[in-house]
Amino acid sequence: MSTRHLDRRARFVRQFNVTAELRAAGDDKTTLDGYASITGEPYEVKDWLGTYSETIERGAFKKTLAEKDDVRLLLNHDGLPLARTSSGTMTLAEDGKGLHTVAELDRRSSLTNDIAIAMERGDLTEMSFAFSVTRQEWNGDYTERWIKEVKLFDVSVVTFPANPATSAKLRAADLDDLSDDELRELVARAQRRLAPRIDSTRELDALRLLVELP
């Protein structure tokens, strides 16, 4: 298996169909308790890297949690924070199941109260997290990926449950920062993915030339 670093520049989002629960905490406070990620279980991903099996390995959150990265609790990865690790209103911990999330929600906020009502009704139950990859491994043909270490950006309550892997974004500005070797790696992946669909020898030769440029 080979270690790859190109994907560190991308921001990934993974959604898991894991129920998040609420419990009363008194004084206009409600506690959210759930899992933003499940570890040790492979799932299928289809994104700009291709189609592959991905597993978030146990221990992947150890470093980011030890470094106390400032992580927000959001709705659909956007908007005002509902809770935050730096303020002490949210705690994150990795256990044998995944990334355990406990957050104190203030019901005096209209947004928080609306979310809490939707969760109490069972209309809003799934969680997700946004991250970048800092350590990973791929198999030789890029059909299996093991995420060994991540940097967290946020955890979110999400409206729409989905395939565990829903999106990965690489900005145009990131391409300008790629080294020659990283750019060749990206083009090589594109070549492998597109080759079965290209009939023109000329187009295939153009892809090969990009990979082989000095």
mmCIF file of C-alpha atoms in Angstrom:
data_model
loop_
_atom_site.group_PDB
_atom_site.id
_atom_site.type_symbol
_atom_site.label_atom_id
_atom_site.label_comp_id
_atom_site.label_asym_id
_atom_site.label_seq_id
_atom_site.Cartn_x
_atom_site.Cartn_y
_atom_site.Cartn_z
ATOM 1 C CA MET A 1 0.000 0.000 0.000
ATOM 2 C CA SER A 2 1.206 3.509 -0.749
ATOM 3 C CA THR A 3 0.769 6.737 1.183
ATOM 4 C CA ARG A 4 -0.645 9.697 -0.769
ATOM 5 C CA HIS A 5 -0.495 13.392 0.154
ATOM 6 C CA LEU A 6 -2.340 15.146 -2.672
ATOM 7 C CA ASP A 7 -5.711 14.938 -0.949
ATOM 8 C CA ARG A 8 -4.537 16.966 2.069
ATOM 9 C CA ARG A 9 -5.502 20.101 0.161
ATOM 10 C CA ALA A 10 -9.117 19.011 -0.189
ATOM 11 C CA ARG A 11 -11.907 19.523 2.299
ATOM 12 C CA PHE A 12 -14.088 16.437 2.664
ATOM 13 C CA VAL A 13 -17.555 15.951 4.110
ATOM 14 C CA ARG A 14 -18.883 12.600 5.284
ATOM 15 C CA GLN A 15 -22.444 11.973 6.476
ATOM 16 C CA PHE A 16 -23.487 9.054 8.638
ATOM 17 C CA ASN A 17 -26.973 7.790 9.354
ATOM 18 C CA VAL A 18 -26.393 7.696 13.083
ATOM 19 C CA THR A 19 -29.125 8.965 15.374
ATOM 20 C CA ALA A 20 -28.368 12.055 17.449
ATOM 21 C CA GLU A 21 -30.457 12.377 20.588
ATOM 22 C CA LEU A 22 -31.513 15.261 22.829
ATOM 23 C CA ARG A 23 -31.965 15.344 26.584
ATOM 24 C CA ALA A 24 -33.122 18.161 28.847
ATOM 25 C CA ALA A 25 -30.385 19.880 30.858
ATOM 26 C CA GLY A 26 -32.427 22.582 32.636
ATOM 27 C CA ASP A 27 -32.277 26.402 32.521
ATOM 28 C CA ASP A 28 -33.171 26.633 28.816
ATOM 29 C CA LYS A 29 -30.421 24.149 27.987
ATOM 30 C CA THR A 30 -30.674 20.936 25.992
ATOM 31 C CA THR A 31 -27.871 18.440 25.451
ATOM 32 C CA LEU A 32 -27.212 16.899 22.034
ATOM 33 C CA ASP A 33 -25.583 13.476 22.157
ATOM 34 C CA GLY A 34 -24.554 11.594 19.009
ATOM 35 C CA TYR A 35 -21.813 10.439 16.645
ATOM 36 C CA ALA A 36 -20.498 12.634 13.844
ATOM 37 C CA SER A 37 -18.439 9.757 12.421
ATOM 38 C CA ILE A 38 -18.234 5.991 12.579
ATOM 39 C CA THR A 39 -14.793 4.371 12.493
ATOM 40 C CA GLY A 40 -13.576 0.992 11.324
ATOM 41 C CA GLU A 41 -16.409 0.377 8.832
ATOM 42 C CA PRO A 42 -15.758 0.654 5.069
ATOM 43 C CA TYR A 43 -18.202 2.485 2.806
ATOM 44 C CA GLU A 44 -18.284 3.387 -0.882
ATOM 45 C CA VAL A 45 -17.223 6.821 -2.093
ATOM 46 C CA LYS A 46 -17.769 8.393 -5.505
ATOM 47 C CA ASP A 47 -16.128 11.809 -5.928
ATOM 48 C CA TRP A 48 -13.439 13.666 -7.899
ATOM 49 C CA LEU A 49 -10.918 10.982 -6.861
ATOM 50 C CA GLY A 50 -13.037 8.285 -8.504
ATOM 51 C CA THR A 51 -15.042 5.407 -7.012
ATOM 52 C CA TYR A 52 -13.421 3.599 -4.119
ATOM 53 C CA SER A 53 -13.926 1.996 -0.730
ATOM 54 C CA GLU A 54 -13.004 4.206 2.216
ATOM 55 C CA THR A 55 -12.509 3.445 5.901
ATOM 56 C CA ILE A 56 -11.931 5.983 8.659
ATOM 57 C CA GLU A 57 -9.633 4.007 10.882
ATOM 58 C CA ARG A 58 -9.847 3.927 14.648
ATOM 59 C CA GLY A 59 -7.492 6.533 16.086
ATOM 60 C CA ALA A 60 -7.936 8.917 13.123
ATOM 61 C CA PHE A 61 -9.206 11.664 15.452
ATOM 62 C CA LYS A 62 -6.572 11.243 18.168
ATOM 63 C CA LYS A 63 -4.196 13.982 16.997
ATOM 64 C CA THR A 64 -6.784 16.623 16.096
ATOM 65 C CA LEU A 65 -8.477 16.127 19.467
ATOM 66 C CA ALA A 66 -5.151 16.238 21.339
ATOM 67 C CA GLU A 67 -4.250 19.485 19.562
ATOM 68 C CA LYS A 68 -7.625 20.924 20.623
ATOM 69 C CA ASP A 69 -8.605 22.162 17.176
ATOM 70 C CA ASP A 70 -11.435 24.682 17.468
ATOM 71 C CA VAL A 71 -14.434 22.766 16.115
ATOM 72 C CA ARG A 72 -17.947 24.176 15.665
ATOM 73 C CA LEU A 73 -21.312 22.457 15.723
ATOM 74 C CA LEU A 74 -23.305 23.685 12.709
ATOM 75 C CA LEU A 75 -26.474 22.966 10.786
ATOM 76 C CA ASN A 76 -25.582 21.537 7.372
ATOM 77 C CA HIS A 77 -21.984 22.771 7.735
ATOM 78 C CA ASP A 78 -23.004 26.420 7.548
ATOM 79 C CA GLY A 79 -24.201 29.427 9.524
ATOM 80 C CA LEU A 80 -23.844 30.454 13.165
ATOM 81 C CA PRO A 81 -22.292 27.945 15.567
ATOM 82 C CA LEU A 82 -24.736 26.092 17.796
ATOM 83 C CA ALA A 83 -21.873 25.091 20.088
ATOM 84 C CA ARG A 84 -18.071 25.145 19.992
ATOM 85 C CA THR A 85 -15.211 23.282 21.591
ATOM 86 C CA SER A 86 -13.218 26.432 22.427
ATOM 87 C CA SER A 87 -16.156 27.859 24.396
ATOM 88 C CA GLY A 88 -16.627 24.645 26.339
ATOM 89 C CA THR A 89 -20.151 24.146 25.004
ATOM 90 C CA MET A 90 -19.163 21.045 23.017
ATOM 91 C CA THR A 91 -16.907 18.096 23.777
ATOM 92 C CA LEU A 92 -15.585 15.588 21.260
ATOM 93 C CA ALA A 93 -14.068 12.218 22.059
ATOM 94 C CA GLU A 94 -13.166 9.165 20.022
ATOM 95 C CA ASP A 95 -14.353 5.845 21.397
ATOM 96 C CA GLY A 96 -14.711 2.357 19.963
ATOM 97 C CA LYS A 97 -17.683 3.406 17.823
ATOM 98 C CA GLY A 98 -16.481 6.714 16.382
ATOM 99 C CA LEU A 99 -16.437 10.462 17.053
ATOM 100 C CA HIS A 100 -18.706 10.962 20.053
ATOM 101 C CA THR A 101 -20.210 14.442 20.168
ATOM 102 C CA VAL A 102 -21.864 16.045 23.201
ATOM 103 C CA ALA A 103 -23.034 19.660 22.890
ATOM 104 C CA GLU A 104 -24.942 22.041 25.105
ATOM 105 C CA LEU A 105 -27.664 23.817 23.125
ATOM 106 C CA ASP A 106 -29.134 27.099 24.345
ATOM 107 C CA ARG A 107 -32.881 27.084 23.695
ATOM 108 C CA ARG A 108 -33.022 30.902 23.985
ATOM 109 C CA SER A 109 -31.644 31.011 20.426
ATOM 110 C CA SER A 110 -34.460 30.770 17.873
ATOM 111 C CA LEU A 111 -32.247 28.804 15.464
ATOM 112 C CA THR A 112 -31.175 26.358 18.162
ATOM 113 C CA ASN A 113 -34.742 25.993 19.374
ATOM 114 C CA ASP A 114 -36.008 25.257 15.848
ATOM 115 C CA ILE A 115 -33.309 22.593 15.417
ATOM 116 C CA ALA A 116 -34.084 21.091 18.826
ATOM 117 C CA ILE A 117 -37.797 20.910 18.000
ATOM 118 C CA ALA A 118 -37.030 19.187 14.679
ATOM 119 C CA MET A 119 -34.798 16.695 16.484
ATOM 120 C CA GLU A 120 -37.368 16.046 19.197
ATOM 121 C CA ARG A 121 -39.945 15.314 16.476
ATOM 122 C CA GLY A 122 -37.518 12.939 14.760
ATOM 123 C CA ASP A 123 -37.341 15.103 11.629
ATOM 124 C CA LEU A 124 -33.631 15.794 12.096
ATOM 125 C CA THR A 125 -31.484 12.891 13.319
ATOM 126 C CA GLU A 126 -28.334 12.486 11.227
ATOM 127 C CA MET A 127 -24.859 13.890 11.801
ATOM 128 C CA SER A 128 -21.840 14.684 9.642
ATOM 129 C CA PHE A 129 -18.344 16.125 9.877
ATOM 130 C CA ALA A 130 -16.023 18.205 7.683
ATOM 131 C CA PHE A 131 -12.293 17.495 7.656
ATOM 132 C CA SER A 132 -9.041 17.357 5.757
ATOM 133 C CA VAL A 133 -6.840 14.272 5.585
ATOM 134 C CA THR A 134 -3.377 14.506 7.135
ATOM 135 C CA ARG A 135 -2.399 10.832 6.913
ATOM 136 C CA GLN A 136 -3.791 8.089 4.681
ATOM 137 C CA GLU A 137 -3.015 5.041 2.595
ATOM 138 C CA TRP A 138 -4.290 3.818 -0.788
ATOM 139 C CA ASN A 139 -3.934 0.418 -2.363
ATOM 140 C CA GLY A 140 -2.086 0.134 -5.648
ATOM 141 C CA ASP A 141 -5.027 0.749 -7.995
ATOM 142 C CA TYR A 142 -6.735 3.417 -5.841
ATOM 143 C CA THR A 143 -9.812 1.329 -5.158
ATOM 144 C CA GLU A 144 -9.327 1.307 -1.373
ATOM 145 C CA ARG A 145 -8.483 4.214 0.913
ATOM 146 C CA TRP A 146 -7.712 4.112 4.631
ATOM 147 C CA ILE A 147 -7.916 7.447 6.460
ATOM 148 C CA LYS A 148 -5.515 7.254 9.368
ATOM 149 C CA GLU A 149 -5.488 10.854 10.597
ATOM 150 C CA VAL A 150 -7.671 13.923 10.036
ATOM 151 C CA LYS A 151 -7.947 17.590 10.939
ATOM 152 C CA LEU A 152 -11.477 18.549 11.991
ATOM 153 C CA PHE A 153 -13.276 21.708 10.840
ATOM 154 C CA ASP A 154 -16.827 21.177 12.057
ATOM 155 C CA VAL A 155 -19.447 18.635 13.023
ATOM 156 C CA SER A 156 -23.011 19.168 11.860
ATOM 157 C CA VAL A 157 -26.569 18.098 12.270
ATOM 158 C CA VAL A 158 -27.700 17.466 8.689
ATOM 159 C CA THR A 159 -31.062 17.670 6.981
ATOM 160 C CA PHE A 160 -30.593 14.979 4.343
ATOM 161 C CA PRO A 161 -29.138 11.557 5.164
ATOM 162 C CA ALA A 162 -26.884 10.303 2.401
ATOM 163 C CA ASN A 163 -24.239 7.870 1.377
ATOM 164 C CA PRO A 164 -21.567 8.175 4.093
ATOM 165 C CA ALA A 165 -19.357 9.988 1.589
ATOM 166 C CA THR A 166 -21.092 12.878 -0.084
ATOM 167 C CA SER A 167 -18.577 15.439 -1.246
ATOM 168 C CA ALA A 168 -14.952 16.388 -1.629
ATOM 169 C CA LYS A 169 -13.889 19.757 -2.965
ATOM 170 C CA LEU A 170 -10.575 20.898 -4.400
ATOM 171 C CA ARG A 171 -10.514 24.612 -5.165
ATOM 172 C CA ALA A 172 -8.913 25.986 -8.316
ATOM 173 C CA ALA A 173 -6.432 27.893 -6.161
ATOM 174 C CA ASP A 174 -5.254 24.603 -4.695
ATOM 175 C CA LEU A 175 -4.240 23.371 -8.148
ATOM 176 C CA ASP A 176 -1.829 26.312 -8.477
ATOM 177 C CA ASP A 177 -0.111 25.189 -5.273
ATOM 178 C CA LEU A 178 0.439 21.596 -6.385
ATOM 179 C CA SER A 179 3.980 20.437 -6.976
ATOM 180 C CA ASP A 180 4.843 18.846 -10.342
ATOM 181 C CA ASP A 181 4.727 15.382 -8.778
ATOM 182 C CA GLU A 182 1.334 16.033 -7.180
ATOM 183 C CA LEU A 183 -0.056 17.378 -10.440
ATOM 184 C CA ARG A 184 1.226 14.302 -12.321
ATOM 185 C CA GLU A 185 -0.483 12.116 -9.719
ATOM 186 C CA LEU A 186 -3.784 13.944 -10.205
ATOM 187 C CA VAL A 187 -3.552 13.668 -14.000
ATOM 188 C CA ALA A 188 -2.617 9.985 -13.722
ATOM 189 C CA ARG A 189 -5.790 9.370 -11.750
ATOM 190 C CA ALA A 190 -7.801 11.245 -14.358
ATOM 191 C CA GLN A 191 -6.188 9.129 -17.085
ATOM 192 C CA ARG A 192 -7.090 5.869 -15.378
ATOM 193 C CA ARG A 193 -10.643 7.055 -14.782
ATOM 194 C CA LEU A 194 -11.270 8.479 -18.262
ATOM 195 C CA ALA A 195 -9.356 5.997 -20.428
ATOM 196 C CA PRO A 196 -12.234 3.481 -20.756
ATOM 197 C CA ARG A 197 -14.501 6.276 -22.067
ATOM 198 C CA ILE A 198 -12.083 7.806 -24.595
ATOM 199 C CA ASP A 199 -12.090 6.405 -28.135
ATOM 200 C CA SER A 200 -9.623 8.879 -29.603
ATOM 201 C CA THR A 201 -5.973 7.793 -29.576
ATOM 202 C CA ARG A 202 -5.000 11.437 -29.844
ATOM 203 C CA GLU A 203 -6.818 12.328 -26.606
ATOM 204 C CA LEU A 204 -5.255 9.392 -24.791
ATOM 205 C CA ASP A 205 -1.807 10.436 -25.998
ATOM 206 C CA ALA A 206 -2.457 13.949 -24.673
ATOM 207 C CA LEU A 207 -3.246 12.532 -21.234
ATOM 208 C CA ARG A 208 -0.099 10.397 -21.281
ATOM 209 C CA LEU A 209 2.001 13.399 -22.279
ATOM 210 C CA LEU A 210 0.744 15.373 -19.284
ATOM 211 C CA VAL A 211 1.755 12.580 -16.948
ATOM 212 C CA GLU A 212 5.179 12.194 -18.500
ATOM 213 C CA LEU A 213 6.138 15.881 -18.740
ATOM 214 C CA PRO A 214 9.541 16.562 -17.074
#
